[in-house]
Amino acid sequence: AQRVTQPEKLLSVFKGAPVELKCNYSYSGSPELFWYVQYSRQRLQLLLRHISRESIKGFTADLNKGETSFHLKKPFAQEEDSAMYYCALKQSGSRLTFGEGTQLTVNP
Amino acid sequence: EPEVTQTPSHQVTQMGQEVILRCVPISNHLYFYWYRQILGQKVEFLVSFYNNEISEKSEIFDDQFSVERPDGSNFTLKIRSTKLEDSAMYFCASRTGAPETQYFGPGTRLLVL
């Protein structure tokens, strides 16, 4: 069955420290993965897609098919990065399967 | 920048009542979705809609649920007879044909008493 796992519900780092939010998936086909971010009281917003291989707000994510992972990384966290982060997998058709989310807190 | 909008932002209803949640997708988008998130749980897919018909639905989307695009702008989710367990945040999303990025609305928080 298709599944997305984010093992950390909460992650706390200090400003300027590196941050990595973990995402693992299980999918029998060719996966298409996304990271969405939800700032306090705001809507879910796309942060990045693995197909684009882009860096948004200093975040990057690399699809590792061998480890079935799509971890989100940023070398130097900022306080404004504090938010809820969701990893999502697009299945056949177009539905998204979400992970449980990781609440990131960046402390000053 | 155009955004998906949803109304109402909050709705409280009695068990057994019908509710209609409304969404206005981004105007040139072709694919429409409903998701829900029960408090403390993950965001779950309910249904997708394209070309005026349901293209995919989850096991959650039973006969109590229906969707409609009554005009060129609105996309609605109806729950015919609400249950306590329908209490959740309901998100609408839309996208163009490609890329397949889904844009989400701010959500409607539904509370069934």
mmCIF file of C-alpha atoms in Angstrom:
data_model
loop_
_atom_site.group_PDB
_atom_site.id
_atom_site.type_symbol
_atom_site.label_atom_id
_atom_site.label_comp_id
_atom_site.label_asym_id
_atom_site.label_seq_id
_atom_site.Cartn_x
_atom_site.Cartn_y
_atom_site.Cartn_z
ATOM 1 C CA ALA A 1 0.000 0.000 0.000
ATOM 2 C CA GLN A 2 1.093 3.556 -0.650
ATOM 3 C CA ARG A 3 2.296 5.230 2.471
ATOM 4 C CA VAL A 4 4.209 8.298 3.585
ATOM 5 C CA THR A 5 5.935 8.351 6.944
ATOM 6 C CA GLN A 6 7.343 11.348 8.761
ATOM 7 C CA PRO A 7 8.887 9.869 11.869
ATOM 8 C CA GLU A 8 9.245 13.117 13.809
ATOM 9 C CA LYS A 9 6.103 14.903 14.962
ATOM 10 C CA LEU A 10 8.148 17.674 16.551
ATOM 11 C CA LEU A 11 11.567 19.040 15.662
ATOM 12 C CA SER A 12 13.265 21.886 17.433
ATOM 13 C CA VAL A 13 16.496 23.551 16.329
ATOM 14 C CA PHE A 14 18.322 26.791 16.982
ATOM 15 C CA LYS A 15 18.556 29.575 14.448
ATOM 16 C CA GLY A 16 21.498 29.028 12.138
ATOM 17 C CA ALA A 17 21.624 25.296 12.743
ATOM 18 C CA PRO A 18 21.081 22.777 9.956
ATOM 19 C CA VAL A 19 17.722 21.119 9.801
ATOM 20 C CA GLU A 20 16.550 17.882 8.221
ATOM 21 C CA LEU A 21 12.940 16.768 8.142
ATOM 22 C CA LYS A 22 12.630 13.115 7.325
ATOM 23 C CA CYS A 23 10.184 11.555 4.907
ATOM 24 C CA ASN A 24 10.011 7.940 3.830
ATOM 25 C CA TYR A 25 7.553 6.492 1.386
ATOM 26 C CA SER A 26 6.350 3.184 0.046
ATOM 27 C CA TYR A 27 5.004 3.086 -3.469
ATOM 28 C CA SER A 28 5.144 0.427 -6.117
ATOM 29 C CA GLY A 29 5.287 2.787 -9.077
ATOM 30 C CA SER A 30 7.454 5.746 -9.984
ATOM 31 C CA PRO A 31 6.914 8.223 -7.159
ATOM 32 C CA GLU A 32 6.239 11.901 -7.437
ATOM 33 C CA LEU A 33 6.876 13.639 -4.136
ATOM 34 C CA PHE A 34 6.172 17.032 -2.700
ATOM 35 C CA TRP A 35 6.825 19.041 0.410
ATOM 36 C CA TYR A 36 4.027 21.311 1.595
ATOM 37 C CA VAL A 37 4.373 23.869 4.390
ATOM 38 C CA GLN A 38 1.687 25.329 6.609
ATOM 39 C CA TYR A 39 2.594 28.469 8.529
ATOM 40 C CA SER A 40 0.540 29.316 11.572
ATOM 41 C CA ARG A 41 -3.122 29.859 10.642
ATOM 42 C CA GLN A 42 -2.352 29.793 6.932
ATOM 43 C CA ARG A 43 -3.123 27.402 4.106
ATOM 44 C CA LEU A 44 -1.034 24.519 2.891
ATOM 45 C CA GLN A 45 1.501 25.872 0.413
ATOM 46 C CA LEU A 46 3.719 23.941 -1.935
ATOM 47 C CA LEU A 47 7.333 24.259 -0.884
ATOM 48 C CA LEU A 48 8.941 22.089 -3.526
ATOM 49 C CA ARG A 49 8.493 19.116 -5.853
ATOM 50 C CA HIS A 50 11.140 16.530 -6.495
ATOM 51 C CA ILE A 51 10.653 16.801 -10.255
ATOM 52 C CA SER A 52 11.664 20.447 -10.221
ATOM 53 C CA ARG A 53 14.896 19.817 -8.328
ATOM 54 C CA GLU A 54 14.770 23.403 -7.154
ATOM 55 C CA SER A 55 15.665 25.167 -3.944
ATOM 56 C CA ILE A 56 12.955 27.241 -2.313
ATOM 57 C CA LYS A 57 13.687 29.463 0.700
ATOM 58 C CA GLY A 58 16.982 27.622 1.047
ATOM 59 C CA PHE A 59 15.298 24.218 1.328
ATOM 60 C CA THR A 60 16.244 21.275 -0.856
ATOM 61 C CA ALA A 61 15.050 17.704 -1.029
ATOM 62 C CA ASP A 62 16.529 14.804 -2.929
ATOM 63 C CA LEU A 63 14.624 11.719 -3.900
ATOM 64 C CA ASN A 64 16.539 8.613 -2.876
ATOM 65 C CA LYS A 65 14.820 5.657 -4.493
ATOM 66 C CA GLY A 66 17.176 3.155 -2.877
ATOM 67 C CA GLU A 67 16.233 4.325 0.605
ATOM 68 C CA THR A 68 12.708 5.377 -0.461
ATOM 69 C CA SER A 69 13.277 8.745 1.165
ATOM 70 C CA PHE A 70 12.666 12.381 0.337
ATOM 71 C CA HIS A 71 14.182 14.263 3.245
ATOM 72 C CA LEU A 72 13.899 18.045 3.404
ATOM 73 C CA LYS A 73 17.058 19.928 4.319
ATOM 74 C CA LYS A 74 18.200 23.442 5.006
ATOM 75 C CA PRO A 75 21.761 24.288 6.023
ATOM 76 C CA PHE A 76 20.917 27.302 8.194
ATOM 77 C CA ALA A 77 17.465 27.440 9.768
ATOM 78 C CA GLN A 78 15.718 30.782 10.281
ATOM 79 C CA GLU A 79 13.028 31.656 12.813
ATOM 80 C CA GLU A 80 10.544 32.250 9.998
ATOM 81 C CA ASP A 81 10.944 28.611 8.981
ATOM 82 C CA SER A 82 8.909 27.597 12.031
ATOM 83 C CA ALA A 83 5.865 25.831 10.590
ATOM 84 C CA MET A 84 4.222 22.492 9.977
ATOM 85 C CA TYR A 85 5.804 20.546 7.136
ATOM 86 C CA TYR A 86 4.034 17.784 5.230
ATOM 87 C CA CYS A 87 5.556 15.330 2.831
ATOM 88 C CA ALA A 88 3.129 14.113 0.156
ATOM 89 C CA LEU A 89 3.136 11.416 -2.498
ATOM 90 C CA LYS A 90 1.156 11.667 -5.701
ATOM 91 C CA GLN A 91 -0.327 8.299 -6.546
ATOM 92 C CA SER A 92 -1.628 7.107 -9.861
ATOM 93 C CA GLY A 93 -4.519 9.333 -10.711
ATOM 94 C CA SER A 94 -3.723 12.517 -8.926
ATOM 95 C CA ARG A 95 -4.617 12.059 -5.284
ATOM 96 C CA LEU A 96 -2.029 13.112 -2.733
ATOM 97 C CA THR A 97 -1.146 10.893 0.192
ATOM 98 C CA PHE A 98 0.212 12.932 3.072
ATOM 99 C CA GLY A 99 2.504 12.089 5.919
ATOM 100 C CA GLU A 100 1.573 12.955 9.472
ATOM 101 C CA GLY A 101 3.527 16.186 9.377
ATOM 102 C CA THR A 102 6.468 17.551 11.344
ATOM 103 C CA GLN A 103 6.138 20.687 13.438
ATOM 104 C CA LEU A 104 9.412 22.566 13.112
ATOM 105 C CA THR A 105 10.325 25.162 15.697
ATOM 106 C CA VAL A 106 13.364 27.335 15.143
ATOM 107 C CA ASN A 107 14.476 28.927 18.378
ATOM 108 C CA PRO A 108 16.320 32.267 18.499
ATOM 109 C CA GLU B 1 -1.745 36.050 -7.098
ATOM 110 C CA PRO B 2 -5.010 34.096 -7.432
ATOM 111 C CA GLU B 3 -5.942 31.809 -4.554
ATOM 112 C CA VAL B 4 -8.454 29.115 -3.768
ATOM 113 C CA THR B 5 -11.113 30.447 -1.418
ATOM 114 C CA GLN B 6 -13.450 28.542 0.880
ATOM 115 C CA THR B 7 -16.593 29.460 2.776
ATOM 116 C CA PRO B 8 -17.490 29.367 5.551
ATOM 117 C CA SER B 9 -14.282 29.357 7.545
ATOM 118 C CA HIS B 10 -16.071 27.683 10.457
ATOM 119 C CA GLN B 11 -19.329 25.785 10.655
ATOM 120 C CA VAL B 12 -21.068 24.222 13.616
ATOM 121 C CA THR B 13 -23.925 21.836 12.977
ATOM 122 C CA GLN B 14 -26.045 19.271 14.749
ATOM 123 C CA MET B 15 -25.595 15.573 14.050
ATOM 124 C CA GLY B 16 -27.889 14.452 11.264
ATOM 125 C CA GLN B 17 -28.014 17.842 9.575
ATOM 126 C CA GLU B 18 -26.890 18.496 6.030
ATOM 127 C CA VAL B 19 -23.960 20.806 5.395
ATOM 128 C CA ILE B 20 -22.578 22.293 2.207
ATOM 129 C CA LEU B 21 -19.010 23.469 2.093
ATOM 130 C CA ARG B 22 -18.132 25.857 -0.681
ATOM 131 C CA CYS B 23 -14.960 26.411 -2.623
ATOM 132 C CA VAL B 24 -13.980 28.761 -5.420
ATOM 133 C CA PRO B 25 -11.019 27.214 -7.239
ATOM 134 C CA ILE B 26 -8.486 29.265 -9.163
ATOM 135 C CA SER B 27 -10.240 30.358 -12.342
ATOM 136 C CA ASN B 28 -8.234 28.565 -15.048
ATOM 137 C CA HIS B 29 -7.878 25.334 -13.095
ATOM 138 C CA LEU B 30 -9.431 22.134 -14.373
ATOM 139 C CA TYR B 31 -9.030 19.605 -11.565
ATOM 140 C CA PHE B 32 -10.645 19.973 -8.169
ATOM 141 C CA TYR B 33 -10.187 18.117 -4.899
ATOM 142 C CA TRP B 34 -11.483 17.782 -1.393
ATOM 143 C CA TYR B 35 -9.320 16.628 1.507
ATOM 144 C CA ARG B 36 -10.029 16.520 5.186
ATOM 145 C CA GLN B 37 -7.948 16.547 8.337
ATOM 146 C CA ILE B 38 -9.366 15.277 11.582
ATOM 147 C CA LEU B 39 -7.742 17.002 14.539
ATOM 148 C CA GLY B 40 -4.386 15.445 15.291
ATOM 149 C CA GLN B 41 -4.431 13.234 12.207
ATOM 150 C CA LYS B 42 -3.021 13.434 8.716
ATOM 151 C CA VAL B 43 -4.571 15.148 5.724
ATOM 152 C CA GLU B 44 -6.698 12.572 3.862
ATOM 153 C CA PHE B 45 -7.903 12.584 0.278
ATOM 154 C CA LEU B 46 -11.663 12.474 -0.234
ATOM 155 C CA VAL B 47 -12.421 13.027 -3.896
ATOM 156 C CA SER B 48 -11.168 14.452 -7.163
ATOM 157 C CA PHE B 49 -13.326 16.000 -9.862
ATOM 158 C CA TYR B 50 -12.629 16.715 -13.513
ATOM 159 C CA ASN B 51 -14.760 17.498 -16.523
ATOM 160 C CA ASN B 52 -17.897 17.616 -14.387
ATOM 161 C CA GLU B 53 -17.548 14.191 -12.909
ATOM 162 C CA ILE B 54 -15.802 12.399 -10.089
ATOM 163 C CA SER B 55 -12.506 10.996 -11.317
ATOM 164 C CA GLU B 56 -11.408 9.327 -8.109
ATOM 165 C CA LYS B 57 -12.714 8.892 -4.576
ATOM 166 C CA SER B 58 -11.457 7.352 -1.387
ATOM 167 C CA GLU B 59 -13.134 4.840 0.875
ATOM 168 C CA ILE B 60 -14.069 7.734 3.155
ATOM 169 C CA PHE B 61 -16.218 9.269 0.424
ATOM 170 C CA ASP B 62 -19.334 7.189 0.936
ATOM 171 C CA ASP B 63 -22.959 7.818 -0.037
ATOM 172 C CA GLN B 64 -23.238 10.558 2.564
ATOM 173 C CA PHE B 65 -20.898 12.732 0.531
ATOM 174 C CA SER B 66 -21.441 14.377 -2.813
ATOM 175 C CA VAL B 67 -19.675 17.013 -4.869
ATOM 176 C CA GLU B 68 -20.942 19.404 -7.441
ATOM 177 C CA ARG B 69 -19.772 22.203 -9.654
ATOM 178 C CA PRO B 70 -23.057 24.079 -9.948
ATOM 179 C CA ASP B 71 -21.687 26.926 -12.044
ATOM 180 C CA GLY B 72 -18.434 27.995 -13.618
ATOM 181 C CA SER B 73 -16.813 29.056 -10.381
ATOM 182 C CA ASN B 74 -18.028 27.127 -7.344
ATOM 183 C CA PHE B 75 -17.145 23.616 -6.232
ATOM 184 C CA THR B 76 -19.149 22.235 -3.339
ATOM 185 C CA LEU B 77 -18.946 19.330 -0.929
ATOM 186 C CA LYS B 78 -22.226 18.201 0.604
ATOM 187 C CA ILE B 79 -22.543 15.937 3.603
ATOM 188 C CA ARG B 80 -26.130 14.729 3.739
ATOM 189 C CA SER B 81 -26.464 13.605 7.336
ATOM 190 C CA THR B 82 -23.494 14.616 9.423
ATOM 191 C CA LYS B 83 -21.976 12.368 12.046
ATOM 192 C CA LEU B 84 -19.794 13.289 14.993
ATOM 193 C CA GLU B 85 -16.805 11.767 13.214
ATOM 194 C CA ASP B 86 -17.234 14.184 10.292
ATOM 195 C CA SER B 87 -15.818 16.912 12.504
ATOM 196 C CA ALA B 88 -12.631 17.976 10.741
ATOM 197 C CA MET B 89 -10.939 20.648 8.694
ATOM 198 C CA TYR B 90 -11.981 20.321 5.065
ATOM 199 C CA PHE B 91 -9.604 21.579 2.399
ATOM 200 C CA CYS B 92 -10.408 22.274 -1.208
ATOM 201 C CA ALA B 93 -7.626 22.203 -3.793
ATOM 202 C CA SER B 94 -7.346 22.819 -7.502
ATOM 203 C CA ARG B 95 -4.779 22.570 -10.258
ATOM 204 C CA THR B 96 -4.284 23.098 -13.964
ATOM 205 C CA GLY B 97 -3.490 20.196 -16.262
ATOM 206 C CA ALA B 98 0.237 20.514 -15.831
ATOM 207 C CA PRO B 99 2.252 20.905 -13.729
ATOM 208 C CA GLU B 100 0.345 18.801 -11.260
ATOM 209 C CA THR B 101 0.774 21.103 -8.328
ATOM 210 C CA GLN B 102 -2.345 21.312 -6.206
ATOM 211 C CA TYR B 103 -3.173 24.673 -4.657
ATOM 212 C CA PHE B 104 -5.054 24.548 -1.392
ATOM 213 C CA GLY B 105 -7.716 26.734 0.107
ATOM 214 C CA PRO B 106 -7.583 27.902 3.737
ATOM 215 C CA GLY B 107 -10.027 25.224 4.874
ATOM 216 C CA THR B 108 -13.415 25.040 6.562
ATOM 217 C CA ARG B 109 -13.469 23.830 10.128
ATOM 218 C CA LEU B 110 -16.582 21.713 10.609
ATOM 219 C CA LEU B 111 -17.774 20.824 14.086
ATOM 220 C CA VAL B 112 -20.617 18.329 14.441
ATOM 221 C CA LEU B 113 -22.332 18.309 17.824
#
